[in-house]
């Protein structure tokens, strides 16, 4: 699943292509919005809350927010009008077209249209957004410590604690801190503030684009060369892969 930094890059691409532009065509290919037409509306901006995308549109029918989430397989592509889509049409869930640009959302996990004054319903449950200017590390720490017996891996990925971190950054954050992702939150209380700060710096630097991971998805640790261990962590049916080096992480 794309993490907070990848979602932020998606928002920037949508803003470059759509912000301030009048929609000449809209096509919502989900049952609940099949008859919705926002053509003639103006796209104001696309913002993020953690992994959620909020595209605000002013239309004669009202002030709307298109809430989308990429989940595991979703993506947005911003293309010149007339350019061939990079994925088959049956995978498209949303099409927003201006005079010169088409933004196509493929395999989006969430698509809903909310009145602007109700958009908060999409993200009220989230903890502080680690990439936001309003990032509140003290509140994030408070939420993490509510369940001291959870593994660090689960706690860092829990979007109600802090929004934006997924499987990749949960693993890499723990590696950089030298702590096993299987350790309990209570065992890393003193390290957590520095871990969060370092993760925020890495994500804002778009570090994951280089894909030079220390342990995530690797067979050998990039630091010591030892074998990377893999554990499946999480509730039954919702397990996620936690990569770690047993030599570099304790």
Rosetta silent file (secondary structure, phi, psi, omega in degrees, C-alpha in Angstrom):
SEQUENCE: XXXXXXXXXXXXXXXXXXXXXXXXXXXXXXXXXXXXXXXXXXXXXXXXXXXXXXXXXXXXXXXXXXXXXXXXXXXXXXXXXXXXXXXXXXXXXXXXXXXXXXXXXXXXXXXXXXXXXXXXXXXXXXXXXXXXXXXXXXXXXXXXXXXXXXXXXXXXXXXXXXXXXXXXXXXXXXXXXXXXXXXXXXXXXXXXXXXXXXXXXXXXXXXXXXXXXXXXXXXXXXXXXXXXXXXXXXXXXXXXXXXXXXXXXX
SCORE:     score description
SCORE:     0.000 S_00000001
   1 L     0.000  131.151  176.935    0.000    0.000    0.000 S_00000001
   2 L   -56.003  140.816 -178.692    1.384    3.457   -0.883 S_00000001
   3 L   -98.867 -178.947 -171.033    2.533    5.326    2.212 S_00000001
   4 H   -54.215  -38.340 -178.559    2.124    8.949    3.191 S_00000001
   5 H   -69.616  -37.119  177.871    4.968   10.300    1.071 S_00000001
   6 H   -68.133  -37.676  177.886    3.727    8.526   -2.072 S_00000001
   7 H   -66.793  -37.958  177.295    0.203    9.815   -1.469 S_00000001
   8 H   -64.209  -39.105  175.990    1.583   13.332   -1.048 S_00000001
   9 H   -63.441  -37.157  177.015    3.362   13.026   -4.406 S_00000001
  10 H   -63.006  -43.329  178.597    0.061   11.943   -5.939 S_00000001
  11 H   -61.026  -40.508  179.263   -1.646   15.035   -4.526 S_00000001
  12 H   -63.491  -40.546  178.656    1.056   17.245   -6.008 S_00000001
  13 H   -64.801  -41.632  177.849    0.578   15.640   -9.423 S_00000001
  14 H   -64.128  -38.458  178.605   -3.186   16.149   -9.228 S_00000001
  15 H   -66.941  -40.521  178.323   -2.671   19.771   -8.264 S_00000001
  16 H   -61.307  -36.677 -176.247   -0.305   20.384  -11.156 S_00000001
  17 H   -89.033  -27.764 -169.467   -2.845   18.998  -13.584 S_00000001
  18 H  -120.839  -29.913 -171.747   -6.171   20.092  -12.125 S_00000001
  19 L   -57.063  128.178  179.182   -5.944   22.886   -9.545 S_00000001
  20 L    82.736    0.489 -175.860   -7.730   26.015  -10.721 S_00000001
  21 L   -99.986  151.737  176.347   -9.081   24.266  -13.820 S_00000001
  22 E   -87.714  133.750  179.092  -12.679   23.841  -14.995 S_00000001
  23 L   -79.869  123.290  176.326  -13.836   20.265  -15.407 S_00000001
  24 L   -93.790  -20.040 -178.594  -15.101   19.520  -18.911 S_00000001
  25 E  -151.366  136.700  170.338  -15.788   15.875  -18.164 S_00000001
  26 E  -134.374  143.187 -179.493  -16.326   13.734  -15.091 S_00000001
  27 E  -144.536  110.001  179.802  -16.943   10.006  -14.980 S_00000001
  28 E  -104.600  109.890 -173.348  -17.468    8.211  -11.687 S_00000001
  29 L  -100.353   50.079  173.151  -17.385    4.469  -12.303 S_00000001
  30 L  -131.159  144.608 -171.526  -18.644    3.338   -8.930 S_00000001
  31 H   -54.250  -42.474 -173.793  -22.296    2.422   -8.318 S_00000001
  32 H   -70.745  -15.081 -178.839  -23.069    5.079   -5.714 S_00000001
  33 H  -122.919   16.969 -172.566  -21.871    7.900   -7.993 S_00000001
  34 L   -59.176  -30.580 -178.256  -22.809    6.476  -11.395 S_00000001
  35 L  -100.969    5.120 -178.127  -25.189    9.359  -12.224 S_00000001
  36 L   -76.911  134.406  178.458  -23.056   12.129  -10.715 S_00000001
  37 L  -134.256  112.513  179.286  -21.842   14.820  -13.111 S_00000001
  38 L  -107.347   17.654  176.767  -19.527   17.572  -11.878 S_00000001
  39 L   -61.511  142.793 -173.662  -18.633   18.940  -15.302 S_00000001
  40 L    92.341  -12.877  177.449  -18.515   22.724  -15.208 S_00000001
  41 L   -80.275  163.070  179.738  -17.106   22.624  -11.697 S_00000001
  42 E  -113.193  128.330  176.488  -13.745   24.077  -10.706 S_00000001
  43 E   -79.401  123.314  179.523  -11.083   22.030   -8.957 S_00000001
  44 E   -85.801  -55.767 -175.956   -9.662   24.047   -6.080 S_00000001
  45 E  -167.326  163.170  168.222   -6.977   21.777   -4.670 S_00000001
  46 E  -121.002  126.034  178.615   -6.079   18.251   -3.618 S_00000001
  47 E  -121.192  167.853  178.830   -4.801   17.774   -0.087 S_00000001
  48 E  -120.608  151.268  166.747   -3.813   14.754    1.959 S_00000001
  49 E  -132.913  100.765 -173.744   -4.606   13.465    5.399 S_00000001
  50 L    62.439 -119.267 -179.660   -2.276   10.558    5.995 S_00000001
  51 L   -98.067    8.632 -177.805   -3.001    8.171    3.124 S_00000001
  52 E   -97.116  141.094  177.758   -6.293    9.851    2.198 S_00000001
  53 E  -109.779  131.588 -178.283   -6.713   12.192   -0.797 S_00000001
  54 E  -123.377  106.677  179.685   -9.198   15.067   -0.647 S_00000001
  55 E  -103.083  115.366 -174.777   -9.955   16.801   -3.952 S_00000001
  56 E   -94.543  130.148 -175.375  -12.106   19.890   -3.438 S_00000001
  57 E  -131.453  126.747  172.591  -14.452   20.906   -6.244 S_00000001
  58 E   -94.490  127.031 -176.034  -16.781   23.897   -6.458 S_00000001
  59 E  -139.517  160.652 -178.954  -19.840   23.147   -8.591 S_00000001
  60 L   -61.155  -22.153  179.478  -23.234   24.738   -9.172 S_00000001
  61 L   -86.192   -7.228  178.782  -24.744   21.924   -7.082 S_00000001
  62 E   147.731 -176.126  177.077  -22.553   22.714   -4.093 S_00000001
  63 E  -101.596  117.672 -170.704  -19.101   22.599   -2.576 S_00000001
  64 E  -119.801  154.889  170.671  -17.799   19.053   -2.751 S_00000001
  65 E  -125.647  120.137  173.924  -14.839   16.983   -1.631 S_00000001
  66 E   -86.283  113.292 -178.981  -13.909   13.884   -3.592 S_00000001
  67 E  -100.014  119.819  177.081  -12.389   11.504   -1.056 S_00000001
  68 E  -129.287  152.778  177.625  -10.227    8.730   -2.500 S_00000001
  69 E  -137.974  134.810 -175.433   -7.879    6.169   -0.999 S_00000001
  70 L   -75.956  -24.718 -174.330   -5.425    4.065   -2.977 S_00000001
  71 L    51.353 -137.136 -174.115   -5.542    1.039   -0.665 S_00000001
  72 L   -84.352  -37.047 -168.810   -3.306   -1.766   -1.997 S_00000001
  73 L  -118.307   -2.903 -172.925   -3.591   -1.462   -5.777 S_00000001
  74 L   -76.544  159.705  175.660   -4.925    2.014   -6.532 S_00000001
  75 E  -161.306  154.995  169.810   -3.222    4.847   -8.374 S_00000001
  76 E  -111.287  137.929  174.501   -3.932    8.197   -9.981 S_00000001
  77 E  -124.414  132.420  178.981   -2.438    9.059  -13.371 S_00000001
  78 E  -109.228  119.268 -170.281   -2.413   12.597  -14.765 S_00000001
  79 E  -130.768  157.016  169.400   -2.241   12.630  -18.561 S_00000001
  80 E   -68.380  142.581  177.913   -2.576   14.960  -21.515 S_00000001
  81 L   -56.534  134.011  179.921   -6.021   14.720  -23.087 S_00000001
  82 L    92.654  -13.527  179.121   -5.996   12.102  -25.830 S_00000001
  83 L   -74.443  144.310 -179.639   -3.032   10.210  -24.465 S_00000001
  84 L   -65.434  135.389  178.209   -3.467    6.463  -24.152 S_00000001
  85 L   -68.866  143.899 -178.886   -4.207    5.308  -20.627 S_00000001
  86 L   -78.677   -8.970  179.150   -1.471    3.190  -19.037 S_00000001
  87 L  -133.454  159.912 -177.609   -4.023    0.734  -17.640 S_00000001
  88 L   -64.264  148.787 -176.382   -7.180   -0.853  -19.066 S_00000001
  89 H   -60.457  -30.658 -178.215  -10.363    1.181  -18.963 S_00000001
  90 H   -68.601  -13.063  176.753  -12.245   -1.349  -16.862 S_00000001
  91 H   -88.766   -9.260 -178.785   -9.865   -0.560  -13.985 S_00000001
  92 E   -72.415  135.651  176.978  -10.761    3.146  -14.005 S_00000001
  93 E  -112.347  -30.001  179.357  -12.902    4.291  -11.103 S_00000001
  94 E  -142.122  137.817  172.135  -12.794    8.082  -11.593 S_00000001
  95 E  -128.609  123.138  175.941  -12.051   10.301  -14.584 S_00000001
  96 E  -119.327  115.183 -175.589  -11.648   14.065  -14.157 S_00000001
  97 E  -119.756  134.684  173.438  -11.018   15.881  -17.426 S_00000001
  98 L  -108.930 -169.096  179.349  -10.188   19.508  -18.191 S_00000001
  99 L   -61.119  -33.551 -173.281   -9.516   21.156  -21.542 S_00000001
 100 L  -121.779  -12.887 -170.059   -5.969   19.802  -21.587 S_00000001
 101 E  -131.504  144.716  170.790   -5.636   17.212  -18.825 S_00000001
 102 E  -122.627  127.964  171.834   -7.187   13.931  -17.737 S_00000001
 103 E  -108.762  122.582 -175.682   -6.735   12.562  -14.236 S_00000001
 104 E  -119.935  124.546  176.735   -7.695    8.904  -14.029 S_00000001
 105 E   -98.338  115.867 -177.833   -8.004    6.995  -10.776 S_00000001
 106 E  -100.978  136.412  172.725   -7.416    3.276  -11.273 S_00000001
 107 L    49.234   37.757 -179.591   -8.502    0.554   -8.837 S_00000001
 108 L   -65.991  135.278 -178.652   -9.142    3.087   -6.087 S_00000001
 109 L   -75.885  -28.967  178.146  -10.035    1.434   -2.801 S_00000001
 110 E  -134.679  132.373  172.177  -12.304    4.273   -1.689 S_00000001
 111 E  -140.073  114.610  175.998  -14.319    6.703   -3.796 S_00000001
 112 E  -148.345  148.305  179.895  -16.882    8.947   -2.145 S_00000001
 113 E  -110.274  120.302 -174.767  -18.212   12.433   -2.698 S_00000001
 114 E  -117.766  141.423  168.389  -18.775   14.433    0.470 S_00000001
 115 E   -56.699  139.647 -174.180  -20.268   17.869    1.092 S_00000001
 116 H   -52.640  -40.326 -176.335  -17.296   20.088    1.929 S_00000001
 117 H   -75.878   -0.124  177.266  -18.543   20.803    5.430 S_00000001
 118 H  -118.366    8.868 -175.894  -18.685   17.058    6.121 S_00000001
 119 H   -63.712  -24.062 -178.872  -15.303   16.062    4.713 S_00000001
 120 H   -60.501  -22.123  179.493  -13.891   15.657    8.204 S_00000001
 121 H   -60.919  -23.613 -178.470  -15.853   12.401    8.465 S_00000001
 122 H   -76.068  -21.042 -173.314  -13.250   10.851    6.166 S_00000001
 123 L  -138.682    8.781  179.935  -10.342   11.480    8.519 S_00000001
 124 L   -59.235  -27.818 -176.503  -11.627   12.264   12.015 S_00000001
 125 L   -79.466   -9.548 -174.319  -10.418    8.862   13.189 S_00000001
 126 L   -78.300  150.427  169.824   -6.813    9.521   12.163 S_00000001
 127 L   -79.988 -175.699  179.309   -3.966   10.413   14.461 S_00000001
 128 E   -55.909  138.064  179.665   -1.590   13.314   13.698 S_00000001
 129 E   -79.972  118.498 -173.691   -0.363   13.355   10.089 S_00000001
 130 L   -66.184  -19.048 -179.668    3.397   12.819   10.169 S_00000001
 131 L  -101.853   -3.332 -175.681    3.889   14.886    6.991 S_00000001
 132 L   -79.387  151.929  174.242    1.587   17.772    7.856 S_00000001
 133 L   -62.473  -26.757 -179.056    2.780   21.226    8.852 S_00000001
 134 L   -89.346   12.510 -179.583    0.481   20.798   11.859 S_00000001
 135 L   -47.079  129.160 -178.472    2.263   17.568   12.911 S_00000001
 136 L  -119.177   92.119 -176.276    1.932   17.088   16.671 S_00000001
 137 H   -64.946  -31.641  179.858    4.608   14.637   17.881 S_00000001
 138 H   -66.143  -40.597  178.380    3.476   14.842   21.500 S_00000001
 139 H   -68.341  -39.659  177.550   -0.046   13.749   20.589 S_00000001
 140 H   -61.493  -43.510  179.290    1.300   10.956   18.398 S_00000001
 141 H   -63.386  -42.235  179.103    3.494    9.747   21.262 S_00000001
 142 H   -58.644  -43.199 -179.062    0.558    9.888   23.674 S_00000001
 143 H   -68.337  -39.705  178.510   -1.498    7.716   21.334 S_00000001
 144 H   -60.984  -37.247 -175.586    1.308    5.221   20.801 S_00000001
 145 H   -81.320   -3.092  178.220    1.708    4.777   24.544 S_00000001
 146 H   -65.740  -28.706  179.856   -1.976    4.008   25.090 S_00000001
 147 H  -126.876   76.724 -174.078   -1.250    0.365   24.273 S_00000001
 148 L   -64.550  -16.595 -178.154    2.262   -0.279   25.587 S_00000001
 149 L   -88.107   -4.080  178.903    1.970   -4.024   25.001 S_00000001
 150 L   -75.641  156.023  173.561    1.593   -3.786   21.224 S_00000001
 151 E   -69.980  151.519  176.420    4.513   -4.453   18.935 S_00000001
 152 H   -57.670  -39.554 -178.131    6.229   -1.376   17.551 S_00000001
 153 H   -59.024  -46.763 -179.934    5.416   -2.589   14.051 S_00000001
 154 H   -68.944  -42.848 -176.048    1.674   -2.657   14.709 S_00000001
 155 H   -64.940  -40.895 -179.377    1.612    0.566   16.699 S_00000001
 156 H   -69.073  -30.250 -179.389    3.504    2.583   14.085 S_00000001
 157 H   -83.300  -15.056 -177.556    1.230    1.334   11.305 S_00000001
 158 L   -71.172  112.186 -175.180   -1.969    2.099   13.213 S_00000001
 159 L   -68.843  -15.139  175.298   -3.402    5.184   11.507 S_00000001
 160 L   -79.739  -14.982  173.844   -5.344    6.136   14.638 S_00000001
 161 L   -85.465  -53.571  174.348   -1.993    6.649   16.393 S_00000001
 162 E  -153.663  144.018 -172.484   -0.327    8.617   13.611 S_00000001
 163 E  -100.194  134.810  172.560   -1.259    8.867    9.956 S_00000001
 164 L   122.703  -24.073 -178.625    1.018    8.151    7.018 S_00000001
 165 L   -88.816  135.414  176.478    3.312    5.303    8.084 S_00000001
 166 L  -124.196 -157.237 -174.643    2.848    1.897    6.477 S_00000001
 167 H   -60.360  -41.499 -177.102    4.686   -1.392    6.262 S_00000001
 168 H   -64.713  -55.189 -175.403    7.823    0.016    4.632 S_00000001
 169 H   -70.395  -28.423  175.809    8.475    2.885    7.020 S_00000001
 170 H   -62.258  -41.829  179.277    7.501    0.841   10.076 S_00000001
 171 H   -70.125  -47.310 -175.653   10.271   -1.624    9.197 S_00000001
 172 H   -69.799  -35.347  176.814   12.873    0.950    8.179 S_00000001
 173 H   -60.689  -45.746  179.915   12.172    3.217   11.170 S_00000001
 174 H   -64.891  -37.875  178.746   12.805    0.342   13.556 S_00000001
 175 H   -62.944  -48.903 -177.373   15.997   -0.599   11.721 S_00000001
 176 H   -60.583  -33.115  178.746   17.429    2.907   11.863 S_00000001
 177 H   -81.326   -9.309  179.898   16.659    3.015   15.596 S_00000001
 178 L    74.117   24.193 -177.399   18.337   -0.370   16.086 S_00000001
 179 L  -122.564  141.890  179.786   15.251   -1.886   17.669 S_00000001
 180 L   -68.091  138.817  176.784   13.314   -4.962   16.588 S_00000001
 181 L   -67.547  -12.166  179.481    9.839   -4.251   15.191 S_00000001
 182 L   -88.627   -7.604  176.714    8.633   -7.135   17.352 S_00000001
 183 L   -68.597  153.431  178.188    9.553   -5.345   20.570 S_00000001
 184 E   -76.941  153.506  177.759    6.745   -3.864   22.613 S_00000001
 185 H   -54.285  -40.773 -177.875    6.081   -0.142   22.612 S_00000001
 186 H   -59.932  -26.993 -178.615    6.880   -0.069   26.327 S_00000001
 187 H   -79.340  -10.537 -175.291   10.416   -1.274   25.586 S_00000001
 188 H  -126.713   21.989 -175.547   11.143    1.684   23.296 S_00000001
 189 H   -54.186  -44.814 -176.713    9.439    4.565   25.084 S_00000001
 190 H   -71.112  -25.466 -178.168   12.605    6.664   25.331 S_00000001
 191 H   -86.161  -20.318 -171.420   13.510    6.087   21.683 S_00000001
 192 H   -57.274  -45.252 -179.947   10.111    6.858   20.197 S_00000001
 193 H   -56.755  -43.930  179.293   10.428   10.674   19.930 S_00000001
 194 H   -68.454  -35.884  178.011   13.679   10.380   17.969 S_00000001
 195 H   -62.212  -43.953 -179.591   12.245    7.570   15.848 S_00000001
 196 H   -66.421  -41.336  179.975    9.267    9.695   14.850 S_00000001
 197 H   -63.893  -42.879 -179.792   11.425   12.711   14.079 S_00000001
 198 H   -65.908  -40.491  179.073   13.791   10.682   11.906 S_00000001
 199 H   -63.633  -42.324  177.975   10.907    9.057   10.053 S_00000001
 200 H   -59.975  -43.000  179.354    9.328   12.433    9.352 S_00000001
 201 H   -62.524  -43.805 -179.449   12.642   13.695    7.951 S_00000001
 202 H   -64.778  -43.450 -178.033   13.026   10.646    5.711 S_00000001
 203 H   -67.826  -38.919  179.772    9.468   10.825    4.418 S_00000001
 204 H   -69.913  -25.355  177.034    9.653   14.545    3.695 S_00000001
 205 L   -84.716    1.678 -179.539   12.883   13.932    1.785 S_00000001
 206 L    55.869   40.837 -177.082   11.018   11.340   -0.317 S_00000001
 207 H   -59.268  -35.552 -174.225   13.674    8.839    0.677 S_00000001
 208 H   -67.927  -15.457 -179.723   11.612    5.806   -0.326 S_00000001
 209 H   -64.871  -28.359 -179.662   11.714    6.812   -3.993 S_00000001
 210 H   -75.967  -19.217  179.560   15.310    5.629   -4.173 S_00000001
 211 L    58.378   24.260  175.638   14.243    2.207   -2.876 S_00000001
 212 L   -90.691   74.908 -176.256   17.584    1.821   -1.120 S_00000001
 213 L   -78.361  152.105  175.441   16.070    0.006    1.802 S_00000001
 214 L   -79.688  -46.435 -178.183   18.037   -1.257    4.752 S_00000001
 215 L  -133.850  -29.857 -173.218   15.907   -4.357    5.345 S_00000001
 216 L   -60.588  124.772  177.432   12.478   -4.000    3.748 S_00000001
 217 L    71.570    8.728 -176.635   12.051   -6.469    0.899 S_00000001
 218 L  -104.481  155.899  172.383   15.697   -7.536    1.124 S_00000001
 219 L   -89.810  -32.687 -179.024   17.312  -10.919    1.678 S_00000001
 220 E  -122.881  140.787  177.563   20.482   -9.445    3.174 S_00000001
 221 L   -62.905  133.264 -178.015   20.860   -6.489    5.526 S_00000001
 222 L   -72.683  -16.854  179.218   22.377   -3.544    3.694 S_00000001
 223 L   -88.906  -54.172 -172.395   24.483   -2.674    6.743 S_00000001
 224 L  -106.101  -13.804 -179.731   25.948   -5.969    7.946 S_00000001
 225 L    84.105   -2.522  179.408   25.144   -8.353    5.109 S_00000001
 226 L   -72.052  166.906 -179.381   23.380  -10.786    7.424 S_00000001
 227 E   -68.901  132.225  177.091   20.170  -12.575    6.545 S_00000001
 228 E   -82.460  131.427  177.946   17.050  -10.452    6.922 S_00000001
 229 E   -89.912  154.260  179.851   14.298  -12.082    8.980 S_00000001
 230 E  -133.884  125.392  176.178   10.626  -11.829    8.098 S_00000001
 231 E  -122.271  145.206  174.760    7.718  -12.107   10.498 S_00000001
 232 E   -95.089  117.859 -171.311    4.013  -11.845    9.746 S_00000001
 233 E  -123.012  136.791  176.483    2.580   -9.438   12.303 S_00000001
 234 L   132.715  173.387  178.314   -0.977   -8.391   13.023 S_00000001
 235 L   -60.925  155.226 -179.746   -4.434   -9.790   13.716 S_00000001
 236 L   -55.158  129.299 -179.574   -5.419  -12.996   11.949 S_00000001
 237 L    87.743  -10.544 -179.720   -6.217  -12.289    8.335 S_00000001
 238 L  -126.055   22.015 -177.427   -4.599   -8.842    8.488 S_00000001
 239 L   -65.838  147.069  176.409   -0.964   -9.797    8.941 S_00000001
 240 E  -129.451  152.771 -176.664    1.711   -7.676    7.306 S_00000001
 241 E   -77.248  124.609  176.244    5.389   -8.497    6.646 S_00000001
 242 E  -109.301  111.760  179.617    7.837   -7.097    9.202 S_00000001
 243 E   -93.263  141.040  178.022   11.436   -7.210    7.949 S_00000001
 244 E  -162.515  159.324  177.750   14.338   -6.911   10.393 S_00000001
 245 E  -106.195  120.694 -176.456   17.973   -7.815   10.988 S_00000001
 246 L   -71.586  -16.977  178.099   18.532   -9.876   14.120 S_00000001
 247 L   -85.892  -45.671 -176.324   22.140   -8.664   14.350 S_00000001
 248 L   -82.702  -18.669 -176.314   21.582   -4.910   13.915 S_00000001
 249 L  -121.136  135.283 -178.130   18.272   -4.765   15.781 S_00000001
 250 L  -122.666    0.000    0.000   17.629   -5.821   19.349 S_00000001
